[in-house]
Short mmCIF file of C-alpha atoms and ligand atoms in Angstrom, two decimals:
data_model
loop_
_atom_site.label_atom_id
_atom_site.label_comp_id
_atom_site.label_asym_id
_atom_site.label_seq_id
_atom_site.Cartn_x
_atom_site.Cartn_y
_atom_site.Cartn_z
CA UNK A 227 36.05 -74.02 -44.41
CA UNK A 228 34.32 -70.97 -43.00
CA UNK A 229 33.57 -69.29 -39.73
CA UNK A 230 30.17 -67.69 -39.90
CA UNK A 231 29.69 -64.55 -37.87
CA UNK A 232 26.17 -63.22 -37.43
CA UNK A 233 25.66 -59.94 -35.67
CA UNK A 234 22.47 -58.35 -36.95
CA UNK A 235 19.44 -58.15 -34.73
CA UNK A 236 16.47 -60.07 -36.18
CA UNK A 237 18.42 -62.62 -38.24
CA UNK A 238 17.14 -66.17 -38.47
CA UNK A 239 19.45 -69.14 -39.00
CA UNK A 240 17.79 -72.25 -40.35
CA UNK A 241 18.54 -75.53 -42.09
CA UNK A 242 17.60 -76.57 -45.62
CA UNK A 243 18.94 -79.87 -47.04
CA UNK A 244 22.11 -79.74 -44.97
CA UNK A 245 22.69 -76.10 -45.78
CA UNK A 246 22.68 -73.20 -43.37
CA UNK A 247 20.24 -70.52 -44.44
CA UNK A 248 20.53 -67.00 -43.10
CA UNK A 249 17.35 -64.96 -43.32
CA UNK A 250 16.66 -61.35 -42.54
CA UNK A 251 13.15 -59.93 -42.69
CA UNK A 252 11.89 -63.17 -44.19
CA UNK A 253 14.20 -63.25 -47.19
CA UNK A 254 17.25 -65.49 -47.59
CA UNK A 255 20.51 -63.53 -47.41
CA UNK A 256 22.90 -66.43 -47.66
CA UNK A 257 23.09 -70.21 -47.91
CA UNK A 258 26.17 -72.25 -47.01
CA UNK A 259 26.65 -76.04 -47.08
CA UNK A 260 27.18 -77.33 -43.55
CA UNK A 261 30.18 -79.38 -44.61
CA UNK A 262 31.98 -76.12 -45.40
CA UNK A 263 31.40 -74.53 -41.99
CA UNK A 264 33.71 -74.61 -39.00
CA UNK A 265 31.92 -72.47 -36.43
CA UNK A 266 28.93 -70.17 -36.14
CA UNK A 267 29.49 -67.16 -33.92
CA UNK A 268 26.42 -65.28 -32.78
CA UNK A 269 27.66 -61.91 -31.67
CA UNK A 270 24.48 -59.98 -31.18
CA UNK A 271 21.21 -60.33 -29.31
CA UNK A 272 17.91 -61.06 -31.03
CA UNK A 273 19.14 -63.76 -33.45
CA UNK A 274 17.08 -66.96 -33.75
CA UNK A 275 18.23 -70.47 -34.65
CA UNK A 276 16.27 -73.55 -35.63
CA UNK A 277 16.60 -76.67 -33.50
CA UNK A 278 17.28 -78.77 -36.63
CA UNK A 279 20.25 -76.57 -37.41
CA UNK A 280 21.60 -76.87 -33.88
CA UNK A 281 21.26 -80.64 -34.02
CA UNK A 282 23.00 -80.99 -37.40
CA UNK A 283 25.79 -78.64 -36.32
CA UNK A 284 26.44 -80.63 -33.18
CA UNK A 285 26.73 -83.87 -35.14
CA UNK A 286 29.17 -82.27 -37.54
CA UNK A 287 31.33 -80.75 -34.84
CA UNK A 288 30.31 -77.21 -35.83
CA UNK A 289 30.35 -75.35 -32.55
CA UNK A 290 27.96 -72.46 -32.09
CA UNK A 291 29.15 -69.61 -29.89
CA UNK A 292 27.12 -66.82 -28.34
CA UNK A 293 29.04 -63.81 -27.16
CA UNK A 294 27.86 -60.52 -25.88
CA UNK A 295 29.93 -58.17 -23.79
CA UNK A 296 29.07 -59.87 -20.56
CA UNK A 297 28.18 -63.43 -21.44
CA UNK A 298 29.61 -66.37 -23.22
CA UNK A 299 28.09 -69.70 -24.12
CA UNK A 300 28.75 -72.44 -26.61
CA UNK A 301 26.75 -75.27 -28.10
CA UNK A 302 28.44 -78.49 -29.01
CA UNK A 303 27.58 -82.14 -28.78
CA UNK A 304 28.03 -83.96 -25.50
CA UNK A 305 29.27 -86.92 -27.52
CA UNK A 306 32.56 -85.38 -28.39
CA UNK A 307 34.00 -85.58 -24.89
CA UNK A 308 37.35 -87.06 -25.69
CA UNK A 309 39.94 -88.92 -23.76
CA UNK A 310 39.38 -89.28 -20.02
CA UNK A 311 43.09 -90.07 -19.80
CA UNK A 312 44.00 -86.61 -21.07
CA UNK A 313 41.88 -85.04 -18.34
CA UNK A 314 43.28 -87.38 -15.71
CA UNK A 315 46.87 -86.48 -16.62
CA UNK A 316 45.93 -82.80 -16.89
CA UNK A 317 44.57 -82.74 -13.32
CA UNK A 318 47.65 -84.55 -12.06
CA UNK A 319 50.22 -82.47 -13.92
CA UNK A 320 48.60 -79.12 -13.19
CA UNK A 321 49.42 -79.69 -9.53
CA UNK A 322 53.01 -80.73 -10.13
CA UNK A 323 56.14 -78.90 -11.31
CA UNK A 324 55.13 -79.76 -14.90
CA UNK A 325 52.16 -77.41 -14.51
CA UNK A 326 54.40 -74.57 -13.40
CA UNK A 327 56.86 -75.26 -16.20
CA UNK A 328 54.02 -75.05 -18.71
CA UNK A 329 52.93 -71.75 -17.15
CA UNK A 330 56.50 -70.48 -17.48
CA UNK A 331 56.65 -71.49 -21.14
CA UNK A 332 53.28 -69.93 -21.96
CA UNK A 333 54.27 -66.61 -20.43
CA UNK A 334 57.66 -66.59 -22.11
CA UNK A 335 55.74 -67.13 -25.34
CA UNK A 336 53.39 -64.31 -24.46
CA UNK A 337 56.26 -61.89 -23.77
CA UNK A 338 58.06 -62.83 -26.98
CA UNK A 339 54.91 -62.28 -28.97
CA UNK A 340 54.19 -58.96 -27.26
CA UNK A 341 57.75 -57.93 -28.02
CA UNK A 342 57.20 -58.89 -31.67
CA UNK A 343 54.00 -56.81 -31.76
CA UNK A 344 55.82 -53.78 -30.38
CA UNK A 345 58.61 -54.13 -32.92
CA UNK A 346 56.19 -54.68 -35.76
CA UNK A 347 53.91 -51.78 -34.90
CA UNK A 348 56.75 -49.32 -34.49
CA UNK A 349 59.04 -50.59 -37.23
CA UNK A 350 59.13 -47.14 -38.79
CA UNK A 351 60.69 -45.34 -35.87
CA UNK A 352 63.75 -45.62 -33.70
CA UNK A 353 64.00 -43.94 -30.31
CA UNK A 354 65.31 -44.51 -26.85
CA UNK A 355 61.90 -45.34 -25.42
CA UNK A 356 61.51 -48.19 -27.87
CA UNK A 357 65.01 -49.38 -27.11
CA UNK A 358 64.34 -49.32 -23.35
CA UNK A 359 61.07 -51.18 -23.57
CA UNK A 360 62.59 -53.89 -25.74
CA UNK A 361 65.44 -54.17 -23.27
CA UNK A 362 62.97 -54.56 -20.44
CA UNK A 363 61.18 -57.30 -22.35
CA UNK A 364 64.47 -59.10 -22.99
CA UNK A 365 65.33 -58.86 -19.31
CA UNK A 366 61.91 -60.20 -18.24
CA UNK A 367 62.18 -63.08 -20.71
CA UNK A 368 65.61 -64.06 -19.47
CA UNK A 369 64.54 -63.73 -15.82
CA UNK A 370 61.67 -66.08 -16.51
CA UNK A 371 63.87 -68.48 -18.44
CA UNK A 372 66.60 -68.64 -15.82
CA UNK A 373 64.64 -68.64 -12.58
CA UNK A 374 65.43 -71.83 -10.69
CA UNK A 375 62.70 -72.16 -8.06
CA UNK A 376 59.85 -70.95 -10.16
CA UNK A 377 56.53 -70.05 -8.55
CA UNK A 378 53.16 -68.81 -9.82
CA UNK A 379 53.66 -65.48 -8.04
CA UNK A 380 56.98 -64.94 -9.77
CA UNK A 381 55.51 -65.69 -13.20
CA UNK A 382 52.46 -63.51 -12.60
CA UNK A 383 54.65 -60.71 -11.26
CA UNK A 384 56.80 -60.60 -14.39
CA UNK A 385 53.78 -60.94 -16.63
CA UNK A 386 51.99 -58.06 -14.91
CA UNK A 387 54.99 -55.71 -15.09
CA UNK A 388 55.54 -56.53 -18.76
CA UNK A 389 51.88 -55.94 -19.57
CA UNK A 390 52.12 -52.47 -18.07
CA UNK A 391 55.27 -51.63 -20.16
CA UNK A 392 53.57 -53.00 -23.19
CA UNK A 393 50.40 -50.93 -22.96
CA UNK A 394 52.31 -47.89 -21.75
CA UNK A 395 54.45 -48.10 -24.88
CA UNK A 396 51.46 -48.56 -27.21
CA UNK A 397 49.80 -45.56 -25.56
CA UNK A 398 52.85 -43.31 -25.60
CA UNK A 399 53.69 -44.09 -29.21
CA UNK A 400 50.08 -43.35 -30.12
CA UNK A 401 49.59 -46.82 -31.48
CA UNK A 402 46.23 -46.86 -29.70
CA UNK A 403 43.57 -44.13 -29.69
CA UNK A 404 44.21 -41.19 -27.36
CA UNK A 405 41.22 -42.12 -25.24
CA UNK A 406 43.15 -45.18 -24.03
CA UNK A 407 44.58 -44.55 -20.58
CA UNK A 408 44.98 -47.99 -19.08
CA UNK A 409 43.79 -51.51 -19.66
CA UNK A 410 40.35 -52.39 -18.27
CA UNK A 411 39.18 -55.94 -18.57
CA UNK A 412 35.46 -55.54 -17.91
CA UNK A 413 32.69 -52.99 -18.21
CA UNK A 414 34.92 -50.48 -19.89
CA UNK A 415 33.43 -47.40 -21.44
CA UNK A 416 36.54 -46.60 -23.43
CA UNK A 417 36.58 -47.71 -27.06
CA UNK A 418 40.06 -49.31 -27.20
CA UNK A 419 39.32 -51.45 -24.20
CA UNK A 420 35.92 -52.35 -25.63
CA UNK A 421 37.61 -53.37 -28.89
CA UNK A 422 40.30 -55.38 -27.10
CA UNK A 423 37.72 -57.16 -24.94
CA UNK A 424 35.59 -57.90 -27.98
CA UNK A 425 38.57 -59.31 -29.86
CA UNK A 426 39.68 -61.42 -26.91
CA UNK A 427 36.15 -62.86 -26.72
CA UNK A 428 36.51 -64.08 -30.32
CA UNK A 429 39.95 -65.51 -29.59
CA UNK A 430 38.51 -67.16 -26.49
CA UNK A 431 36.04 -69.07 -28.68
CA UNK A 432 38.84 -70.46 -30.81
CA UNK A 433 40.93 -71.55 -27.85
CA UNK A 434 37.89 -73.04 -26.16
CA UNK A 435 37.13 -75.04 -29.30
CA UNK A 436 40.74 -76.19 -29.56
CA UNK A 437 40.72 -77.34 -25.93
CA UNK A 438 37.47 -79.29 -26.34
CA UNK A 439 38.85 -80.89 -29.50
CA UNK A 440 41.98 -81.91 -27.61
CA UNK A 441 39.96 -83.42 -24.75
CA UNK A 442 41.24 -80.88 -22.22
CA UNK A 443 39.27 -79.52 -19.30
CA UNK A 444 38.94 -75.78 -20.04
CA UNK A 445 38.37 -74.88 -16.37
CA UNK A 446 41.57 -76.40 -14.99
CA UNK A 447 44.64 -74.40 -15.83
CA UNK A 448 48.24 -73.92 -14.78
CA UNK A 449 48.53 -70.19 -14.13
CA UNK A 450 45.20 -68.42 -13.76
CA UNK A 451 43.58 -69.31 -10.47
CA UNK A 452 41.52 -72.48 -10.55
CA UNK A 453 38.04 -71.80 -9.35
CA UNK A 454 34.58 -72.69 -10.53
CA UNK A 455 33.26 -70.58 -13.38
CA UNK A 456 36.74 -69.48 -14.43
CA UNK A 457 37.99 -71.14 -17.62
CA UNK A 458 41.57 -70.89 -16.45
CA UNK A 459 43.20 -73.20 -18.99
CA UNK A 460 41.68 -71.19 -21.84
CA UNK A 461 42.95 -67.98 -20.27
CA UNK A 462 46.41 -69.53 -19.85
CA UNK A 463 46.66 -70.67 -23.44
CA UNK A 464 45.21 -67.42 -24.80
CA UNK A 465 48.16 -65.52 -23.39
CA UNK A 466 50.39 -66.58 -26.27
CA UNK A 467 48.03 -65.30 -28.94
CA UNK A 468 46.38 -62.15 -27.57
CA UNK A 469 48.89 -59.69 -28.95
CA UNK A 470 49.24 -61.21 -32.40
CA UNK A 471 45.62 -62.07 -33.05
CA UNK A 472 43.83 -59.20 -31.32
CA UNK A 473 46.14 -56.33 -30.33
CA UNK A 474 47.65 -56.01 -33.80
CA UNK A 475 44.20 -55.78 -35.35
CA UNK A 476 43.11 -53.17 -32.82
CA UNK A 477 46.29 -51.21 -33.53
CA UNK A 478 45.53 -51.37 -37.25
CA UNK A 479 42.07 -49.92 -36.64
CA UNK A 480 43.28 -47.18 -34.31
CA UNK A 481 42.36 -44.24 -36.49
CA UNK A 482 38.81 -45.55 -37.04
CA UNK A 483 38.50 -46.29 -33.34
CA UNK A 484 39.72 -42.79 -32.52
CA UNK A 485 36.92 -41.31 -34.57
CA UNK A 486 34.21 -43.56 -33.10
CA UNK A 487 32.37 -43.00 -29.86
CA UNK A 488 32.31 -45.93 -27.46
CA UNK A 489 28.53 -46.22 -27.73
CA UNK A 490 28.90 -46.61 -31.50
CA UNK A 491 31.35 -49.48 -31.29
CA UNK A 492 28.76 -51.67 -33.06
CA UNK A 493 29.62 -49.81 -36.27
CA UNK A 494 33.19 -51.00 -36.17
CA UNK A 495 32.92 -54.38 -34.56
CA UNK A 496 32.13 -56.23 -37.78
CA UNK A 497 35.35 -54.98 -39.33
CA UNK A 498 37.35 -55.95 -36.27
CA UNK A 499 35.78 -59.42 -36.17
CA UNK A 500 36.44 -59.90 -39.91
CA UNK A 501 40.07 -58.84 -39.51
CA UNK A 502 40.59 -61.20 -36.60
CA UNK A 503 39.09 -64.07 -38.58
CA UNK A 504 41.35 -63.16 -41.51
CA UNK A 505 44.37 -63.36 -39.22
CA UNK A 506 43.21 -66.75 -37.96
CA UNK A 507 42.70 -68.10 -41.45
CA UNK A 508 45.98 -66.79 -42.84
CA UNK A 509 48.71 -69.37 -43.38
CA UNK A 510 51.95 -69.23 -41.41
CA UNK A 511 54.99 -71.43 -41.31
CA UNK A 512 54.75 -74.29 -38.85
CA UNK A 513 57.20 -77.20 -38.74
CA UNK A 514 58.22 -76.80 -42.40
CA UNK A 515 54.62 -76.53 -43.56
CA UNK A 516 52.21 -73.70 -44.07
CA UNK A 517 49.09 -73.92 -41.95
CA UNK A 518 46.32 -71.50 -41.05
CA UNK A 519 46.83 -69.86 -37.70
CA UNK A 520 43.69 -71.59 -36.46
CA UNK A 521 45.21 -74.99 -37.28
CA UNK A 522 48.50 -73.94 -35.69
CA UNK A 523 46.65 -73.01 -32.50
CA UNK A 524 44.87 -76.36 -32.56
CA UNK A 525 48.16 -78.22 -33.03
CA UNK A 526 49.71 -76.24 -30.20
CA UNK A 527 46.77 -77.17 -27.97
CA UNK A 528 47.18 -80.83 -28.96
CA UNK A 529 50.77 -80.39 -27.85
CA UNK A 530 49.58 -79.10 -24.49
CA UNK A 531 47.55 -82.29 -24.08
CA UNK A 532 50.55 -84.34 -25.26
CA UNK A 533 52.67 -82.51 -22.68
CA UNK A 534 50.25 -83.42 -19.88
CA UNK A 535 50.41 -87.04 -21.06
CA UNK A 536 54.24 -86.92 -21.06
CA UNK A 537 54.35 -87.51 -24.79
CA UNK A 538 56.21 -84.38 -25.81
CA UNK A 539 57.73 -81.12 -24.67
CA UNK A 540 55.74 -77.95 -25.13
CA UNK A 541 57.22 -75.05 -27.09
CA UNK A 542 55.36 -71.80 -27.63
CA UNK A 543 54.55 -70.61 -31.13
CA UNK A 544 56.48 -67.41 -31.70
CA UNK A 545 55.35 -65.01 -34.39
CA UNK A 546 57.92 -63.33 -36.54
CA UNK A 547 57.59 -59.63 -36.74
CA UNK B 263 37.56 -106.31 -29.64
CA UNK B 264 38.66 -104.53 -32.81
CA UNK B 265 36.13 -104.45 -35.67
CA UNK B 266 37.87 -105.56 -38.85
CA UNK B 267 36.33 -102.78 -40.91
CA UNK B 268 38.59 -100.40 -38.99
CA UNK B 269 41.62 -101.73 -40.86
CA UNK B 270 40.77 -99.69 -43.92
CA UNK B 271 39.94 -96.71 -41.79
CA UNK B 272 43.28 -97.03 -40.01
CA UNK B 273 45.12 -97.08 -43.32
CA UNK B 274 43.21 -93.98 -44.36
CA UNK B 275 44.00 -92.19 -41.11
CA UNK B 276 44.72 -93.53 -37.60
CA UNK B 277 42.67 -90.76 -36.02
CA UNK B 278 39.49 -92.21 -37.49
CA UNK B 279 40.10 -95.33 -35.43
CA UNK B 280 40.46 -93.16 -32.35
CA UNK B 281 37.22 -91.31 -33.05
CA UNK B 282 35.45 -94.57 -33.75
CA UNK B 283 36.59 -96.51 -30.72
CA UNK B 284 37.18 -93.87 -28.11
CA UNK B 285 34.62 -91.14 -28.58
CA UNK B 286 30.88 -91.20 -28.97
CA UNK B 287 30.88 -88.92 -31.99
CA UNK B 288 28.25 -90.03 -34.49
CA UNK B 289 29.42 -88.62 -37.80
CA UNK B 290 27.14 -87.74 -40.68
CA UNK B 291 28.44 -89.76 -43.61
CA UNK B 292 28.39 -88.46 -47.16
CA UNK B 293 26.14 -89.89 -49.86
CA UNK B 294 28.83 -92.25 -51.31
CA UNK B 295 28.92 -94.17 -48.05
CA UNK B 296 25.20 -94.81 -48.04
CA UNK B 297 25.44 -95.81 -51.71
CA UNK B 298 28.08 -98.36 -50.71
CA UNK B 299 25.86 -99.70 -47.96
CA UNK B 300 22.90 -99.93 -50.33
CA UNK B 301 25.06 -101.90 -52.78
CA UNK B 302 26.03 -104.25 -49.99
CA UNK B 303 22.43 -104.85 -48.98
CA UNK B 304 21.45 -105.40 -52.59
CA UNK B 305 24.24 -107.95 -53.06
CA UNK B 306 23.20 -109.82 -49.95
CA UNK B 307 19.61 -109.96 -51.20
CA UNK B 308 20.69 -111.22 -54.61
CA UNK B 309 22.97 -113.82 -53.11
CA UNK B 310 20.15 -116.12 -52.30
CA UNK B 311 19.53 -116.77 -55.98
CA UNK B 312 23.22 -117.13 -56.98
CA UNK B 313 24.90 -120.39 -57.95
CA UNK B 314 28.50 -119.07 -57.85
CA UNK B 315 29.56 -121.28 -60.80
CA UNK B 316 31.91 -118.59 -62.08
CA UNK B 317 34.23 -119.06 -59.13
CA UNK B 318 34.82 -122.69 -59.96
CA UNK B 319 35.05 -123.65 -56.31
CA UNK B 320 33.94 -126.93 -54.92
CA UNK B 321 32.30 -125.78 -51.70
CA UNK B 322 30.07 -127.59 -49.23
CA UNK B 323 28.40 -124.62 -47.65
CA UNK B 324 28.02 -120.89 -48.06
CA UNK B 325 28.23 -118.56 -45.12
CA UNK B 326 26.60 -115.23 -45.68
CA UNK B 327 26.35 -112.03 -43.68
CA UNK B 328 27.44 -113.67 -40.45
CA UNK B 329 29.14 -112.11 -37.44
CA UNK B 330 32.27 -113.72 -35.96
CA UNK B 331 34.62 -112.78 -33.16
CA UNK B 332 37.76 -114.23 -31.69
CA UNK B 333 39.04 -113.31 -28.24
CA UNK B 334 42.60 -114.49 -28.87
CA UNK B 335 42.96 -112.57 -32.11
CA UNK B 336 41.04 -109.67 -30.52
CA UNK B 337 39.10 -109.04 -33.73
CA UNK B 338 35.48 -109.23 -34.80
CA UNK B 339 33.42 -108.55 -37.89
CA UNK B 340 30.60 -109.54 -40.19
CA UNK B 341 31.64 -111.74 -43.11
CA UNK B 342 29.85 -110.82 -46.36
CA UNK B 343 30.20 -114.24 -47.85
CA UNK B 344 32.48 -117.27 -47.57
CA UNK B 345 32.84 -120.65 -49.19
CA UNK B 346 33.28 -123.46 -46.75
CA UNK B 347 35.13 -126.27 -48.56
CA UNK B 348 36.48 -129.65 -47.42
CA UNK B 349 39.86 -128.36 -46.41
CA UNK B 350 39.72 -124.58 -46.74
CA UNK B 351 37.65 -121.46 -46.22
CA UNK B 352 37.48 -118.66 -48.82
CA UNK B 353 36.12 -115.25 -47.79
CA UNK B 354 34.47 -112.96 -50.33
CA UNK B 355 33.85 -109.23 -50.12
CA UNK B 356 31.67 -106.97 -52.24
CA UNK B 357 32.88 -103.65 -53.51
CA UNK B 358 30.79 -101.19 -55.43
CA UNK B 359 33.65 -99.75 -57.48
CA UNK B 360 35.44 -101.59 -60.20
CA UNK B 361 39.06 -100.51 -59.82
CA UNK B 362 41.72 -102.81 -58.47
CA UNK B 363 41.26 -103.37 -54.73
CA UNK B 364 43.53 -101.34 -52.50
CA UNK B 365 45.98 -103.03 -50.15
CA UNK B 366 43.89 -102.00 -47.17
CA UNK B 367 40.89 -103.66 -48.76
CA UNK B 368 42.89 -106.84 -49.12
CA UNK B 369 44.07 -106.65 -45.50
CA UNK B 370 40.50 -106.28 -44.36
CA UNK B 371 39.64 -109.48 -46.19
CA UNK B 372 42.64 -111.13 -44.52
CA UNK B 373 41.01 -110.27 -41.17
CA UNK B 374 37.78 -112.04 -42.14
CA UNK B 375 39.78 -115.02 -43.41
CA UNK B 376 41.67 -115.27 -40.14
CA UNK B 377 38.42 -115.24 -38.18
CA UNK B 378 37.03 -118.03 -40.36
CA UNK B 379 40.29 -119.98 -40.18
CA UNK B 380 40.02 -120.01 -36.39
CA UNK B 381 36.30 -120.72 -36.30
CA UNK B 382 36.35 -123.66 -38.73
CA UNK B 383 39.96 -124.80 -38.26
CA UNK B 384 40.54 -124.91 -42.03
CA UNK B 385 43.30 -123.31 -44.04
CA UNK B 386 42.94 -119.86 -45.56
CA UNK B 387 45.01 -119.18 -48.67
CA UNK B 388 42.79 -117.24 -51.02
CA UNK B 389 39.97 -114.70 -51.13
CA UNK B 390 37.79 -112.93 -53.69
CA UNK B 391 36.65 -109.37 -54.11
CA UNK B 392 33.49 -109.12 -56.21
CA UNK B 393 32.98 -105.78 -57.87
CA UNK B 394 30.00 -105.95 -60.16
CA UNK B 395 26.42 -107.12 -60.28
CA UNK B 396 27.30 -109.89 -62.70
CA UNK B 397 29.91 -111.34 -60.39
CA UNK B 398 33.18 -110.05 -61.85
CA UNK B 399 35.87 -110.61 -59.31
CA UNK B 400 39.52 -110.29 -58.32
CA UNK B 401 41.20 -113.35 -56.84
CA UNK B 402 43.77 -112.72 -54.13
CA UNK B 403 46.36 -115.26 -53.04
CA UNK B 404 46.98 -114.69 -49.38
CA UNK B 405 50.64 -114.65 -48.35
CA UNK B 406 52.53 -114.63 -45.08
CA UNK B 407 53.22 -110.93 -45.63
CA UNK B 408 49.50 -110.15 -45.83
CA UNK B 409 48.93 -111.78 -42.47
CA UNK B 410 51.98 -110.13 -40.91
CA UNK B 411 50.88 -106.68 -42.13
CA UNK B 412 47.39 -107.32 -40.83
CA UNK B 413 48.65 -108.12 -37.34
CA UNK B 414 50.91 -105.08 -37.35
CA UNK B 415 47.92 -102.86 -37.96
CA UNK B 416 45.97 -104.61 -35.22
CA UNK B 417 48.88 -103.95 -32.86
CA UNK B 418 48.89 -100.26 -33.78
CA UNK B 419 45.15 -100.03 -33.21
CA UNK B 420 45.55 -101.74 -29.84
CA UNK B 421 48.16 -99.14 -28.97
CA UNK B 422 45.77 -96.29 -29.86
CA UNK B 423 43.16 -97.83 -27.57
CA UNK B 424 45.68 -98.35 -24.75
CA UNK B 425 47.05 -94.81 -24.97
CA UNK B 426 43.58 -93.27 -25.23
CA UNK B 427 45.10 -90.12 -26.75
CA UNK B 428 44.35 -88.69 -30.19
CA UNK B 429 47.16 -90.00 -32.44
CA UNK B 430 49.10 -87.91 -34.92
CA UNK B 431 48.07 -88.16 -38.52
CA UNK B 432 49.87 -87.44 -41.76
CA UNK B 433 46.64 -87.45 -43.77
CA UNK B 434 46.84 -84.89 -46.53
CA UNK B 435 44.37 -82.23 -47.55
CA UNK B 436 42.67 -84.40 -50.16
CA UNK B 437 41.86 -87.00 -47.53
CA UNK B 438 40.83 -84.57 -44.82
CA UNK B 439 38.52 -82.54 -47.02
CA UNK B 440 36.30 -85.59 -47.52
CA UNK B 441 36.50 -86.70 -43.90
CA UNK B 442 33.51 -86.40 -41.60
CA UNK B 443 35.80 -85.74 -38.62
CA UNK B 444 37.47 -82.66 -40.08
CA UNK B 445 35.83 -80.26 -37.64
CA UNK B 446 36.79 -82.43 -34.70
CA UNK B 447 40.46 -82.54 -35.76
CA UNK B 448 40.53 -78.87 -36.69
CA UNK B 449 44.27 -78.79 -37.37
CA UNK B 450 44.62 -79.90 -40.95
CA UNK B 451 45.33 -76.99 -43.32
S1 SF4 C 223 40.22 -84.87 -40.84
FE1 SF4 C 223 42.11 -85.75 -41.65
S2 SF4 C 223 43.38 -86.10 -39.83
FE2 SF4 C 223 41.28 -85.79 -39.10
S3 SF4 C 223 40.46 -87.84 -38.93
FE3 SF4 C 223 39.91 -87.08 -40.95
S4 SF4 C 223 41.53 -87.79 -42.32
FE4 SF4 C 223 42.28 -87.97 -40.22
#
């Protein structure tokens, strides 16, 4: 099963006997059977799609995503709206202590995975700085674990402080390009931030898809503020995976990124997207089985919906470094 | 009411039942499914000219392609064919492949038999599965265990409907790869 990424201006995506055809300048570049496709991600402007293709994709559950730096949209069938009960329980639980407990678990998972990324990326060297940062992470994790009267502010406070240690460490150890000074979420003109934001946009698509498949309401979360137009549940769930799926791949590309000007990011984005998709399609251990990371994420999101419905506990997926 | 054809689907994977009953997803079925349906239609057409001597059953009436439902049993379905005899009813199903019928196929037939049993108040102890154009068939003697297993599956399906939450599935890769809901599950391998 494949994720198709298209990012060349002027491409045309059509349908021919239940096969996706990709054309450029009038000639067919590729043909793929629809029953082998998971998603189509349109990551550039100026790409056209046929309505027959869109219709067939929606019936087959192939979601089509459109991402540019400042917009996001997805096409999927209205039919696949799943359980109303899941949404009902989600709305109820998000307002109760269960919602806060889920937020706590997600951020503990995030910190553990950030810690693993730091250890993995700097496995060659030992120094006091590394030691201190890891200690700080351990302290934050145990503070979060042991806090009795947990609140959103407390969780966000710890998360924010840890994020600043994390990026400070990556910067100081030169695990990111020198141009990186601090983390900017939007409209950045610095190449590392552009790469991170681009990678998170791809991850966002996967989490969005997993939430829709699990019947969850993407705009009603447990930690990020709930307001219209903010997909807070997606942002909450993404926390666990950002460092493993995106940051590690940006770290791996640091020397290429260092040599590329921000305005030429287009030259490198295909490689970054391909690496992220490779990470998502690689198999990892999960409950005594090996599953692709994408399937693991989907199972974890099913567990979130099970948690809202009081069917199971939720445990973060922790990556081994 | 639970359509009896979901019994086989449930045995294949409980999630299919969920998708069928609780979402509006309209899957695109592969070619084999439409071949199966064509076979079914063809059989029903040919039925009109059949004498059914091969079965050696002394029937009074033939019921063909008729829909039944029963509120108490909470099941419904279209019976392919059935012999209505003096003291019993015998349901018949058509299959377009020759190999021995699977247990889930048999249980599905049990469902049709139970519907007929209720409707006509006659006993139901045997059924046939016809698998070729020249009326080759398997005869199945229906036991207490068949009926018990059938009702257990109905109970499980009722539970899926009551919970209204996607159930777990232990379907393996070879099942999922041919399943039209694979993209909607998205957690298989
Ligand atoms: S893809 Fe697999 S788990 Fe999902 S419904 Fe089909 S058989 Fe069941």
